[in-house]
Amino acid sequence: MLAILPVLLLYLFNPVVGVWYQKVYCSISESCECDFKPHIRDLEWDLYKNVYGQHLAQDIVSEEVAKFLQNKSPERPLVLSFHGSSGTGKTMVSSMLGNHLYSSAMSSLYVHQFVPTLHFPLPDRVKEYREELKSWVQGNLTECARSVFFFDEMEKMPPGLIDVLEPFLGPSHVVFRTNYRKAIYVFIGTTGEEVINRVALENRQAGKEREDIQLDHLQEAIAQAVYNSTTSGFFQSSVIQQKLISFVPFLPLSRRHVERCVRSQLCQRGSCGRTDVVEAVGGDMLYTPAQGQYFSTTGCKAVPAKINFFL
């Protein structure tokens, strides 16, 4: 103990030595604080450069994450819920979040992903799943307060399961002797897409700019939709009642957004100049409604397969 005292004193009173000590410590340590290397500017750049047609998601995610991480002692964890049709960028944005928070990106030991059909496949075992999920989250928060939890396909999540997380999501200062307030939770699902798509359609038919759609036009409607839907993992959930979630709407994509997806993926393949493929893929997509053909029915999800066909 006496042998390391001089090193500790240097660490406390000499910033240069402190940085050196931290690097040495992280080179031999499994500490999650060492892997936790958030790059907020890079996240913002990634969102605005590579996510198309989602001004609400871009603004909410970048602002909420930056505000949360700037607070060294947050009162509650960051809880986001992504809602919208398939192919609108929900999974992409969640991956960006993980990639820019940890040195190991999405492969970090402190990024945890849950898929209902894989982890919670049997609705009649919800009680058992609740205990398992509570134990899993509590154990990982004990190991690392900076843990991130992604819950995909919330429309397939057994109702009642997520409520076991309520104590972890609220403003309590101590939960099961666990430091839980620095964690991030992201829920991903399609429930509420009808509400989002209707608002987008009405906005388009009124001749307004897409950016005129504001969060307050959608947030309460999404909350009601997921709370009342029997196919939602948030069906009659106390998590919704307690207003513990920030909802993030993902708008349906128009043809110009789809073509931007095509152009981006072509460039990744070294074929930036193939405007013929961009136009072919954009024209081959299905659009809705029948009168107007405003929005892609699959967003950008079918783009890779379409590119393969037209290349």
PDB file of C-alpha atoms in Angstrom:
ATOM      1  CA  MET A   1       0.000   0.000   0.000  1.00  0.00           C
ATOM      2  CA  LEU A   2       2.829   2.404   0.918  1.00  0.00           C
ATOM      3  CA  ALA A   3       4.496   1.626  -2.396  1.00  0.00           C
ATOM      4  CA  ILE A   4       1.611   2.957  -4.474  1.00  0.00           C
ATOM      5  CA  LEU A   5       0.968   6.037  -2.301  1.00  0.00           C
ATOM      6  CA  PRO A   6       3.425   8.270  -4.220  1.00  0.00           C
ATOM      7  CA  VAL A   7       1.762   7.286  -7.504  1.00  0.00           C
ATOM      8  CA  LEU A   8      -1.654   8.144  -6.117  1.00  0.00           C
ATOM      9  CA  LEU A   9      -0.406  11.516  -4.882  1.00  0.00           C
ATOM     10  CA  LEU A  10       1.065  12.269  -8.294  1.00  0.00           C
ATOM     11  CA  TYR A  11      -2.218  11.256  -9.899  1.00  0.00           C
ATOM     12  CA  LEU A  12      -4.132  13.656  -7.671  1.00  0.00           C
ATOM     13  CA  PHE A  13      -1.860  16.695  -7.960  1.00  0.00           C
ATOM     14  CA  ASN A  14      -0.262  16.382 -11.398  1.00  0.00           C
ATOM     15  CA  PRO A  15      -2.705  16.370 -14.359  1.00  0.00           C
ATOM     16  CA  VAL A  16      -0.057  15.136 -16.804  1.00  0.00           C
ATOM     17  CA  VAL A  17       0.821  12.160 -14.636  1.00  0.00           C
ATOM     18  CA  GLY A  18      -2.887  11.638 -14.068  1.00  0.00           C
ATOM     19  CA  VAL A  19      -3.495  11.228 -17.796  1.00  0.00           C
ATOM     20  CA  TRP A  20      -0.512   8.867 -18.037  1.00  0.00           C
ATOM     21  CA  TYR A  21      -1.781   6.838 -15.093  1.00  0.00           C
ATOM     22  CA  GLN A  22      -5.255   6.597 -16.658  1.00  0.00           C
ATOM     23  CA  LYS A  23      -3.776   5.298 -19.922  1.00  0.00           C
ATOM     24  CA  VAL A  24      -1.685   2.704 -18.090  1.00  0.00           C
ATOM     25  CA  TYR A  25      -4.657   1.700 -15.959  1.00  0.00           C
ATOM     26  CA  CYS A  26      -6.907   1.299 -18.991  1.00  0.00           C
ATOM     27  CA  SER A  27      -4.291  -0.758 -20.815  1.00  0.00           C
ATOM     28  CA  ILE A  28      -4.494  -3.448 -18.123  1.00  0.00           C
ATOM     29  CA  SER A  29      -8.030  -2.955 -16.806  1.00  0.00           C
ATOM     30  CA  GLU A  30     -11.420  -4.290 -17.788  1.00  0.00           C
ATOM     31  CA  SER A  31     -13.078  -1.140 -16.430  1.00  0.00           C
ATOM     32  CA  CYS A  32     -16.071  -0.022 -18.478  1.00  0.00           C
ATOM     33  CA  GLU A  33     -15.112   3.607 -17.883  1.00  0.00           C
ATOM     34  CA  CYS A  34     -12.039   2.897 -19.995  1.00  0.00           C
ATOM     35  CA  ASP A  35     -14.116   1.567 -22.892  1.00  0.00           C
ATOM     36  CA  PHE A  36     -16.625   4.402 -22.517  1.00  0.00           C
ATOM     37  CA  LYS A  37     -15.280   7.005 -24.937  1.00  0.00           C
ATOM     38  CA  PRO A  38     -18.222   9.124 -26.135  1.00  0.00           C
ATOM     39  CA  HIS A  39     -17.688  11.223 -29.254  1.00  0.00           C
ATOM     40  CA  ILE A  40     -20.733  13.477 -29.329  1.00  0.00           C
ATOM     41  CA  ARG A  41     -19.579  15.606 -32.262  1.00  0.00           C
ATOM     42  CA  ASP A  42     -18.975  12.489 -34.337  1.00  0.00           C
ATOM     43  CA  LEU A  43     -22.430  11.195 -33.408  1.00  0.00           C
ATOM     44  CA  GLU A  44     -24.037  14.471 -34.472  1.00  0.00           C
ATOM     45  CA  TRP A  45     -22.109  14.463 -37.743  1.00  0.00           C
ATOM     46  CA  ASP A  46     -23.047  10.845 -38.447  1.00  0.00           C
ATOM     47  CA  LEU A  47     -26.719  11.571 -37.771  1.00  0.00           C
ATOM     48  CA  TYR A  48     -26.899  14.609 -40.022  1.00  0.00           C
ATOM     49  CA  LYS A  49     -24.790  13.132 -42.802  1.00  0.00           C
ATOM     50  CA  ASN A  50     -26.170   9.599 -43.039  1.00  0.00           C
ATOM     51  CA  VAL A  51     -29.760   9.651 -41.743  1.00  0.00           C
ATOM     52  CA  TYR A  52     -32.192  10.944 -44.357  1.00  0.00           C
ATOM     53  CA  GLY A  53     -35.529  12.666 -43.860  1.00  0.00           C
ATOM     54  CA  GLN A  54     -35.495  12.438 -40.057  1.00  0.00           C
ATOM     55  CA  HIS A  55     -35.057  15.948 -38.683  1.00  0.00           C
ATOM     56  CA  LEU A  56     -36.936  15.047 -35.489  1.00  0.00           C
ATOM     57  CA  ALA A  57     -34.821  11.980 -34.744  1.00  0.00           C
ATOM     58  CA  GLN A  58     -31.602  13.821 -35.571  1.00  0.00           C
ATOM     59  CA  ASP A  59     -32.412  16.729 -33.263  1.00  0.00           C
ATOM     60  CA  ILE A  60     -33.830  14.706 -30.375  1.00  0.00           C
ATOM     61  CA  VAL A  61     -31.098  12.073 -30.264  1.00  0.00           C
ATOM     62  CA  SER A  62     -28.185  14.492 -30.608  1.00  0.00           C
ATOM     63  CA  GLU A  63     -29.603  16.948 -28.069  1.00  0.00           C
ATOM     64  CA  GLU A  64     -30.769  14.369 -25.508  1.00  0.00           C
ATOM     65  CA  VAL A  65     -27.523  12.389 -25.603  1.00  0.00           C
ATOM     66  CA  ALA A  66     -25.336  15.499 -25.359  1.00  0.00           C
ATOM     67  CA  LYS A  67     -27.353  16.911 -22.457  1.00  0.00           C
ATOM     68  CA  PHE A  68     -27.334  13.577 -20.651  1.00  0.00           C
ATOM     69  CA  LEU A  69     -23.595  12.979 -20.969  1.00  0.00           C
ATOM     70  CA  GLN A  70     -22.691  16.536 -19.980  1.00  0.00           C
ATOM     71  CA  ASN A  71     -24.397  15.958 -16.624  1.00  0.00           C
ATOM     72  CA  LYS A  72     -21.861  14.135 -14.448  1.00  0.00           C
ATOM     73  CA  SER A  73     -24.541  13.160 -11.954  1.00  0.00           C
ATOM     74  CA  PRO A  74     -27.854  12.693 -13.819  1.00  0.00           C
ATOM     75  CA  GLU A  75     -31.028  12.317 -11.796  1.00  0.00           C
ATOM     76  CA  ARG A  76     -32.293   9.512 -14.004  1.00  0.00           C
ATOM     77  CA  PRO A  77     -31.077   7.407 -16.941  1.00  0.00           C
ATOM     78  CA  LEU A  78     -31.631   8.392 -20.554  1.00  0.00           C
ATOM     79  CA  VAL A  79     -34.625   6.515 -21.955  1.00  0.00           C
ATOM     80  CA  LEU A  80     -35.478   6.847 -25.655  1.00  0.00           C
ATOM     81  CA  SER A  81     -38.097   5.001 -27.672  1.00  0.00           C
ATOM     82  CA  PHE A  82     -37.817   4.949 -31.483  1.00  0.00           C
ATOM     83  CA  HIS A  83     -41.089   4.602 -33.406  1.00  0.00           C
ATOM     84  CA  GLY A  84     -41.857   4.449 -37.110  1.00  0.00           C
ATOM     85  CA  SER A  85     -42.290   2.251 -40.152  1.00  0.00           C
ATOM     86  CA  SER A  86     -39.761  -0.338 -41.233  1.00  0.00           C
ATOM     87  CA  GLY A  87     -36.762   1.023 -43.121  1.00  0.00           C
ATOM     88  CA  THR A  88     -36.898   4.570 -41.749  1.00  0.00           C
ATOM     89  CA  GLY A  89     -33.572   4.426 -39.851  1.00  0.00           C
ATOM     90  CA  LYS A  90     -34.405   3.320 -36.304  1.00  0.00           C
ATOM     91  CA  THR A  91     -31.861   0.495 -36.173  1.00  0.00           C
ATOM     92  CA  MET A  92     -29.251   2.604 -37.958  1.00  0.00           C
ATOM     93  CA  VAL A  93     -29.534   5.393 -35.388  1.00  0.00           C
ATOM     94  CA  SER A  94     -29.335   2.957 -32.476  1.00  0.00           C
ATOM     95  CA  SER A  95     -26.146   1.499 -33.978  1.00  0.00           C
ATOM     96  CA  MET A  96     -24.697   4.986 -34.397  1.00  0.00           C
ATOM     97  CA  LEU A  97     -25.355   5.619 -30.729  1.00  0.00           C
ATOM     98  CA  GLY A  98     -23.476   2.506 -29.631  1.00  0.00           C
ATOM     99  CA  ASN A  99     -20.660   3.092 -32.111  1.00  0.00           C
ATOM    100  CA  HIS A 100     -19.953   6.597 -30.827  1.00  0.00           C
ATOM    101  CA  LEU A 101     -20.166   5.822 -27.110  1.00  0.00           C
ATOM    102  CA  TYR A 102     -17.630   3.017 -26.768  1.00  0.00           C
ATOM    103  CA  SER A 103     -14.152   2.330 -28.078  1.00  0.00           C
ATOM    104  CA  SER A 104     -15.370  -1.180 -28.926  1.00  0.00           C
ATOM    105  CA  ALA A 105     -18.485   0.271 -30.616  1.00  0.00           C
ATOM    106  CA  MET A 106     -21.483  -2.079 -30.748  1.00  0.00           C
ATOM    107  CA  SER A 107     -19.280  -5.049 -29.832  1.00  0.00           C
ATOM    108  CA  SER A 108     -18.556  -3.526 -26.411  1.00  0.00           C
ATOM    109  CA  LEU A 109     -19.241  -5.770 -23.434  1.00  0.00           C
ATOM    110  CA  TYR A 110     -21.378  -2.963 -22.034  1.00  0.00           C
ATOM    111  CA  VAL A 111     -23.815  -2.757 -24.949  1.00  0.00           C
ATOM    112  CA  HIS A 112     -26.683  -5.184 -24.419  1.00  0.00           C
ATOM    113  CA  GLN A 113     -29.251  -6.038 -27.080  1.00  0.00           C
ATOM    114  CA  PHE A 114     -32.558  -7.835 -26.578  1.00  0.00           C
ATOM    115  CA  VAL A 115     -34.772  -9.281 -29.319  1.00  0.00           C
ATOM    116  CA  PRO A 116     -38.165 -10.625 -28.132  1.00  0.00           C
ATOM    117  CA  THR A 117     -38.349 -13.555 -30.535  1.00  0.00           C
ATOM    118  CA  LEU A 118     -34.915 -14.680 -29.346  1.00  0.00           C
ATOM    119  CA  HIS A 119     -34.824 -13.775 -25.655  1.00  0.00           C
ATOM    120  CA  PHE A 120     -38.534 -13.751 -24.704  1.00  0.00           C
ATOM    121  CA  PRO A 121     -40.282 -16.041 -27.220  1.00  0.00           C
ATOM    122  CA  LEU A 122     -43.021 -17.555 -25.012  1.00  0.00           C
ATOM    123  CA  PRO A 123     -45.812 -15.222 -23.771  1.00  0.00           C
ATOM    124  CA  ASP A 124     -46.840 -17.655 -21.000  1.00  0.00           C
ATOM    125  CA  ARG A 125     -43.409 -17.304 -19.356  1.00  0.00           C
ATOM    126  CA  VAL A 126     -43.588 -13.561 -18.734  1.00  0.00           C
ATOM    127  CA  LYS A 127     -43.217 -13.968 -14.961  1.00  0.00           C
ATOM    128  CA  GLU A 128     -40.023 -15.944 -15.435  1.00  0.00           C
ATOM    129  CA  TYR A 129     -38.731 -13.477 -18.041  1.00  0.00           C
ATOM    130  CA  ARG A 130     -39.399 -10.580 -15.678  1.00  0.00           C
ATOM    131  CA  GLU A 131     -37.129 -12.069 -13.040  1.00  0.00           C
ATOM    132  CA  GLU A 132     -34.452 -12.871 -15.596  1.00  0.00           C
ATOM    133  CA  LEU A 133     -34.554  -9.380 -17.130  1.00  0.00           C
ATOM    134  CA  LYS A 134     -34.471  -7.651 -13.749  1.00  0.00           C
ATOM    135  CA  SER A 135     -31.516  -9.785 -12.669  1.00  0.00           C
ATOM    136  CA  TRP A 136     -29.703  -9.225 -15.977  1.00  0.00           C
ATOM    137  CA  VAL A 137     -30.097  -5.439 -15.933  1.00  0.00           C
ATOM    138  CA  GLN A 138     -29.238  -5.170 -12.243  1.00  0.00           C
ATOM    139  CA  GLY A 139     -26.149  -7.349 -12.652  1.00  0.00           C
ATOM    140  CA  ASN A 140     -24.860  -5.423 -15.633  1.00  0.00           C
ATOM    141  CA  LEU A 141     -25.441  -2.055 -13.970  1.00  0.00           C
ATOM    142  CA  THR A 142     -23.514  -3.307 -10.950  1.00  0.00           C
ATOM    143  CA  GLU A 143     -20.698  -4.232 -13.324  1.00  0.00           C
ATOM    144  CA  CYS A 144     -20.916  -1.004 -15.316  1.00  0.00           C
ATOM    145  CA  ALA A 145     -23.041   2.057 -14.588  1.00  0.00           C
ATOM    146  CA  ARG A 146     -22.458   3.196 -18.175  1.00  0.00           C
ATOM    147  CA  SER A 147     -24.298   0.247 -19.684  1.00  0.00           C
ATOM    148  CA  VAL A 148     -26.522   0.696 -22.745  1.00  0.00           C
ATOM    149  CA  PHE A 149     -29.567  -1.517 -23.310  1.00  0.00           C
ATOM    150  CA  PHE A 150     -31.301  -1.865 -26.692  1.00  0.00           C
ATOM    151  CA  PHE A 151     -34.734  -3.511 -26.891  1.00  0.00           C
ATOM    152  CA  ASP A 152     -35.636  -4.233 -30.518  1.00  0.00           C
ATOM    153  CA  GLU A 153     -39.008  -5.172 -32.053  1.00  0.00           C
ATOM    154  CA  MET A 154     -41.046  -3.838 -29.139  1.00  0.00           C
ATOM    155  CA  GLU A 155     -44.208  -4.694 -31.060  1.00  0.00           C
ATOM    156  CA  LYS A 156     -43.320  -8.357 -30.392  1.00  0.00           C
ATOM    157  CA  MET A 157     -42.410  -7.907 -26.724  1.00  0.00           C
ATOM    158  CA  PRO A 158     -44.777  -9.757 -24.325  1.00  0.00           C
ATOM    159  CA  PRO A 159     -46.937  -7.120 -22.562  1.00  0.00           C
ATOM    160  CA  GLY A 160     -46.097  -6.695 -18.883  1.00  0.00           C
ATOM    161  CA  LEU A 161     -42.446  -7.655 -19.233  1.00  0.00           C
ATOM    162  CA  ILE A 162     -40.944  -4.181 -19.587  1.00  0.00           C
ATOM    163  CA  ASP A 163     -42.706  -2.912 -16.454  1.00  0.00           C
ATOM    164  CA  VAL A 164     -40.123  -4.754 -14.371  1.00  0.00           C
ATOM    165  CA  LEU A 165     -37.673  -2.040 -15.465  1.00  0.00           C
ATOM    166  CA  GLU A 166     -39.742   0.823 -14.034  1.00  0.00           C
ATOM    167  CA  PRO A 167     -37.596   1.212 -10.866  1.00  0.00           C
ATOM    168  CA  PHE A 168     -34.494   1.489 -13.049  1.00  0.00           C
ATOM    169  CA  LEU A 169     -35.972   4.148 -15.335  1.00  0.00           C
ATOM    170  CA  GLY A 170     -37.324   6.612 -12.784  1.00  0.00           C
ATOM    171  CA  PRO A 171     -35.778   9.274 -10.544  1.00  0.00           C
ATOM    172  CA  SER A 172     -35.028   7.103  -7.482  1.00  0.00           C
ATOM    173  CA  HIS A 173     -31.470   7.549  -6.267  1.00  0.00           C
ATOM    174  CA  VAL A 174     -30.824   3.967  -5.169  1.00  0.00           C
ATOM    175  CA  VAL A 175     -32.302   0.886  -6.789  1.00  0.00           C
ATOM    176  CA  PHE A 176     -31.358  -2.544  -5.507  1.00  0.00           C
ATOM    177  CA  ARG A 177     -28.037  -1.064  -4.282  1.00  0.00           C
ATOM    178  CA  THR A 178     -27.149  -0.337  -7.886  1.00  0.00           C
ATOM    179  CA  ASN A 179     -25.755   2.827  -9.471  1.00  0.00           C
ATOM    180  CA  TYR A 180     -28.237   2.992 -12.320  1.00  0.00           C
ATOM    181  CA  ARG A 181     -28.612   6.660 -13.253  1.00  0.00           C
ATOM    182  CA  LYS A 182     -25.868   6.764 -15.912  1.00  0.00           C
ATOM    183  CA  ALA A 183     -27.399   4.016 -18.051  1.00  0.00           C
ATOM    184  CA  ILE A 184     -29.039   4.483 -21.451  1.00  0.00           C
ATOM    185  CA  TYR A 185     -32.091   2.545 -22.645  1.00  0.00           C
ATOM    186  CA  VAL A 186     -33.336   2.512 -26.247  1.00  0.00           C
ATOM    187  CA  PHE A 187     -36.584   0.839 -27.272  1.00  0.00           C
ATOM    188  CA  ILE A 188     -37.252   0.249 -30.975  1.00  0.00           C
ATOM    189  CA  GLY A 189     -40.571  -0.607 -32.588  1.00  0.00           C
ATOM    190  CA  THR A 190     -43.139   0.034 -35.297  1.00  0.00           C
ATOM    191  CA  THR A 191     -46.128   0.615 -32.995  1.00  0.00           C
ATOM    192  CA  GLY A 192     -47.395   4.131 -33.560  1.00  0.00           C
ATOM    193  CA  GLU A 193     -46.403   4.183 -37.232  1.00  0.00           C
ATOM    194  CA  GLU A 194     -50.003   4.839 -38.271  1.00  0.00           C
ATOM    195  CA  VAL A 195     -50.090   8.030 -36.199  1.00  0.00           C
ATOM    196  CA  ILE A 196     -46.722   9.203 -37.521  1.00  0.00           C
ATOM    197  CA  ASN A 197     -47.549   8.401 -41.137  1.00  0.00           C
ATOM    198  CA  ARG A 198     -50.921  10.149 -40.925  1.00  0.00           C
ATOM    199  CA  VAL A 199     -49.347  13.351 -39.616  1.00  0.00           C
ATOM    200  CA  ALA A 200     -46.691  13.190 -42.345  1.00  0.00           C
ATOM    201  CA  LEU A 201     -49.332  12.632 -45.017  1.00  0.00           C
ATOM    202  CA  GLU A 202     -51.549  15.493 -43.796  1.00  0.00           C
ATOM    203  CA  ASN A 203     -48.515  17.760 -43.707  1.00  0.00           C
ATOM    204  CA  ARG A 204     -47.568  16.801 -47.279  1.00  0.00           C
ATOM    205  CA  GLN A 205     -51.095  17.197 -48.626  1.00  0.00           C
ATOM    206  CA  ALA A 206     -51.274  20.646 -47.029  1.00  0.00           C
ATOM    207  CA  GLY A 207     -48.204  21.645 -49.039  1.00  0.00           C
ATOM    208  CA  LYS A 208     -46.071  22.243 -45.951  1.00  0.00           C
ATOM    209  CA  GLU A 209     -42.377  21.573 -45.548  1.00  0.00           C
ATOM    210  CA  ARG A 210     -41.414  18.312 -43.906  1.00  0.00           C
ATOM    211  CA  GLU A 211     -39.466  20.243 -41.261  1.00  0.00           C
ATOM    212  CA  ASP A 212     -42.716  21.938 -40.185  1.00  0.00           C
ATOM    213  CA  ILE A 213     -43.634  18.718 -38.350  1.00  0.00           C
ATOM    214  CA  GLN A 214     -42.780  19.243 -34.688  1.00  0.00           C
ATOM    215  CA  LEU A 215     -42.394  16.783 -31.830  1.00  0.00           C
ATOM    216  CA  ASP A 216     -45.413  18.151 -29.981  1.00  0.00           C
ATOM    217  CA  HIS A 217     -47.540  17.124 -32.988  1.00  0.00           C
ATOM    218  CA  LEU A 218     -46.655  13.495 -32.315  1.00  0.00           C
ATOM    219  CA  GLN A 219     -45.348  12.686 -28.847  1.00  0.00           C
ATOM    220  CA  GLU A 220     -48.624  12.334 -26.936  1.00  0.00           C
ATOM    221  CA  ALA A 221     -50.275  10.524 -29.862  1.00  0.00           C
ATOM    222  CA  ILE A 222     -47.434   7.970 -29.962  1.00  0.00           C
ATOM    223  CA  ALA A 223     -47.658   7.472 -26.198  1.00  0.00           C
ATOM    224  CA  GLN A 224     -51.391   6.782 -26.473  1.00  0.00           C
ATOM    225  CA  ALA A 225     -50.903   4.434 -29.422  1.00  0.00           C
ATOM    226  CA  VAL A 226     -48.283   2.251 -27.738  1.00  0.00           C
ATOM    227  CA  TYR A 227     -50.157   2.276 -24.421  1.00  0.00           C
ATOM    228  CA  ASN A 228     -53.447   1.136 -25.995  1.00  0.00           C
ATOM    229  CA  SER A 229     -52.123  -1.345 -28.557  1.00  0.00           C
ATOM    230  CA  THR A 230     -52.472  -4.985 -27.518  1.00  0.00           C
ATOM    231  CA  THR A 231     -49.580  -5.837 -29.849  1.00  0.00           C
ATOM    232  CA  SER A 232     -47.241  -3.398 -28.099  1.00  0.00           C
ATOM    233  CA  GLY A 233     -44.722  -4.311 -25.427  1.00  0.00           C
ATOM    234  CA  PHE A 234     -45.870  -1.096 -23.716  1.00  0.00           C
ATOM    235  CA  PHE A 235     -49.546  -2.182 -23.595  1.00  0.00           C
ATOM    236  CA  GLN A 236     -51.045  -0.524 -20.475  1.00  0.00           C
ATOM    237  CA  SER A 237     -47.513  -0.117 -19.171  1.00  0.00           C
ATOM    238  CA  SER A 238     -46.736   1.753 -15.964  1.00  0.00           C
ATOM    239  CA  VAL A 239     -43.576   2.976 -17.727  1.00  0.00           C
ATOM    240  CA  ILE A 240     -45.834   4.988 -20.048  1.00  0.00           C
ATOM    241  CA  GLN A 241     -48.120   6.113 -17.230  1.00  0.00           C
ATOM    242  CA  GLN A 242     -45.168   7.454 -15.271  1.00  0.00           C
ATOM    243  CA  LYS A 243     -43.901   9.342 -18.368  1.00  0.00           C
ATOM    244  CA  LEU A 244     -40.433   7.825 -18.120  1.00  0.00           C
ATOM    245  CA  ILE A 245     -39.764   7.743 -21.881  1.00  0.00           C
ATOM    246  CA  SER A 246     -38.795  10.291 -24.532  1.00  0.00           C
ATOM    247  CA  PHE A 247     -40.471   9.284 -27.793  1.00  0.00           C
ATOM    248  CA  VAL A 248     -38.550   9.684 -31.044  1.00  0.00           C
ATOM    249  CA  PRO A 249     -40.701   9.639 -34.234  1.00  0.00           C
ATOM    250  CA  PHE A 250     -39.239   8.384 -37.522  1.00  0.00           C
ATOM    251  CA  LEU A 251     -41.149   9.796 -40.487  1.00  0.00           C
ATOM    252  CA  PRO A 252     -41.969   7.826 -43.667  1.00  0.00           C
ATOM    253  CA  LEU A 253     -39.466   8.361 -46.478  1.00  0.00           C
ATOM    254  CA  SER A 254     -40.178   9.923 -49.860  1.00  0.00           C
ATOM    255  CA  ARG A 255     -38.570   8.895 -53.143  1.00  0.00           C
ATOM    256  CA  ARG A 256     -35.818  11.511 -52.823  1.00  0.00           C
ATOM    257  CA  HIS A 257     -34.849  10.048 -49.432  1.00  0.00           C
ATOM    258  CA  VAL A 258     -34.771   6.531 -50.873  1.00  0.00           C
ATOM    259  CA  GLU A 259     -32.563   7.723 -53.717  1.00  0.00           C
ATOM    260  CA  ARG A 260     -30.181   9.277 -51.216  1.00  0.00           C
ATOM    261  CA  CYS A 261     -29.958   5.868 -49.526  1.00  0.00           C
ATOM    262  CA  VAL A 262     -29.206   4.298 -52.916  1.00  0.00           C
ATOM    263  CA  ARG A 263     -26.544   6.880 -53.729  1.00  0.00           C
ATOM    264  CA  SER A 264     -24.874   6.410 -50.345  1.00  0.00           C
ATOM    265  CA  GLN A 265     -24.717   2.636 -50.658  1.00  0.00           C
ATOM    266  CA  LEU A 266     -23.454   2.843 -54.222  1.00  0.00           C
ATOM    267  CA  CYS A 267     -20.614   5.089 -53.070  1.00  0.00           C
ATOM    268  CA  GLN A 268     -19.716   2.549 -50.391  1.00  0.00           C
ATOM    269  CA  ARG A 269     -19.387   0.020 -53.199  1.00  0.00           C
ATOM    270  CA  GLY A 270     -17.241   2.378 -55.288  1.00  0.00           C
ATOM    271  CA  SER A 271     -19.999   3.148 -57.807  1.00  0.00           C
ATOM    272  CA  CYS A 272     -20.910   6.751 -56.978  1.00  0.00           C
ATOM    273  CA  GLY A 273     -21.472   7.669 -60.618  1.00  0.00           C
ATOM    274  CA  ARG A 274     -24.254   5.159 -61.311  1.00  0.00           C
ATOM    275  CA  THR A 275     -27.131   7.618 -61.530  1.00  0.00           C
ATOM    276  CA  ASP A 276     -28.944   5.096 -63.715  1.00  0.00           C
ATOM    277  CA  VAL A 277     -29.095   2.678 -60.762  1.00  0.00           C
ATOM    278  CA  VAL A 278     -30.262   5.459 -58.435  1.00  0.00           C
ATOM    279  CA  GLU A 279     -33.168   6.294 -60.741  1.00  0.00           C
ATOM    280  CA  ALA A 280     -33.983   2.637 -61.414  1.00  0.00           C
ATOM    281  CA  VAL A 281     -34.143   1.691 -57.740  1.00  0.00           C
ATOM    282  CA  GLY A 282     -36.116   4.811 -56.844  1.00  0.00           C
ATOM    283  CA  GLY A 283     -38.621   4.093 -59.601  1.00  0.00           C
ATOM    284  CA  ASP A 284     -38.969   0.417 -58.708  1.00  0.00           C
ATOM    285  CA  MET A 285     -40.059   1.021 -55.116  1.00  0.00           C
ATOM    286  CA  LEU A 286     -43.681   0.871 -54.008  1.00  0.00           C
ATOM    287  CA  TYR A 287     -45.129   4.143 -52.760  1.00  0.00           C
ATOM    288  CA  THR A 288     -48.252   5.074 -50.822  1.00  0.00           C
ATOM    289  CA  PRO A 289     -50.993   6.320 -50.865  1.00  0.00           C
ATOM    290  CA  ALA A 290     -52.336   5.294 -54.264  1.00  0.00           C
ATOM    291  CA  GLN A 291     -53.138   8.918 -55.063  1.00  0.00           C
ATOM    292  CA  GLY A 292     -49.957  10.890 -54.610  1.00  0.00           C
ATOM    293  CA  GLN A 293     -47.378   8.121 -54.217  1.00  0.00           C
ATOM    294  CA  TYR A 294     -45.689  10.148 -51.474  1.00  0.00           C
ATOM    295  CA  PHE A 295     -43.945   7.617 -49.238  1.00  0.00           C
ATOM    296  CA  SER A 296     -41.972   4.404 -49.724  1.00  0.00           C
ATOM    297  CA  THR A 297     -43.784   1.425 -48.177  1.00  0.00           C
ATOM    298  CA  THR A 298     -40.473  -0.141 -47.111  1.00  0.00           C
ATOM    299  CA  GLY A 299     -38.352   2.957 -46.565  1.00  0.00           C
ATOM    300  CA  CYS A 300     -34.730   2.149 -47.405  1.00  0.00           C
ATOM    301  CA  LYS A 301     -34.939  -1.446 -46.218  1.00  0.00           C
ATOM    302  CA  ALA A 302     -35.157  -3.004 -49.692  1.00  0.00           C
ATOM    303  CA  VAL A 303     -32.422  -0.790 -51.171  1.00  0.00           C
ATOM    304  CA  PRO A 304     -29.475  -3.271 -50.979  1.00  0.00           C
ATOM    305  CA  ALA A 305     -31.428  -6.011 -52.764  1.00  0.00           C
ATOM    306  CA  LYS A 306     -32.657  -3.581 -55.417  1.00  0.00           C
ATOM    307  CA  ILE A 307     -29.116  -2.310 -56.037  1.00  0.00           C
ATOM    308  CA  ASN A 308     -27.896  -5.881 -56.516  1.00  0.00           C
ATOM    309  CA  PHE A 309     -30.638  -6.409 -59.090  1.00  0.00           C
ATOM    310  CA  PHE A 310     -29.912  -3.269 -61.121  1.00  0.00           C
ATOM    311  CA  LEU A 311     -26.124  -3.215 -60.983  1.00  0.00           C
TER     312      LEU A 311
END
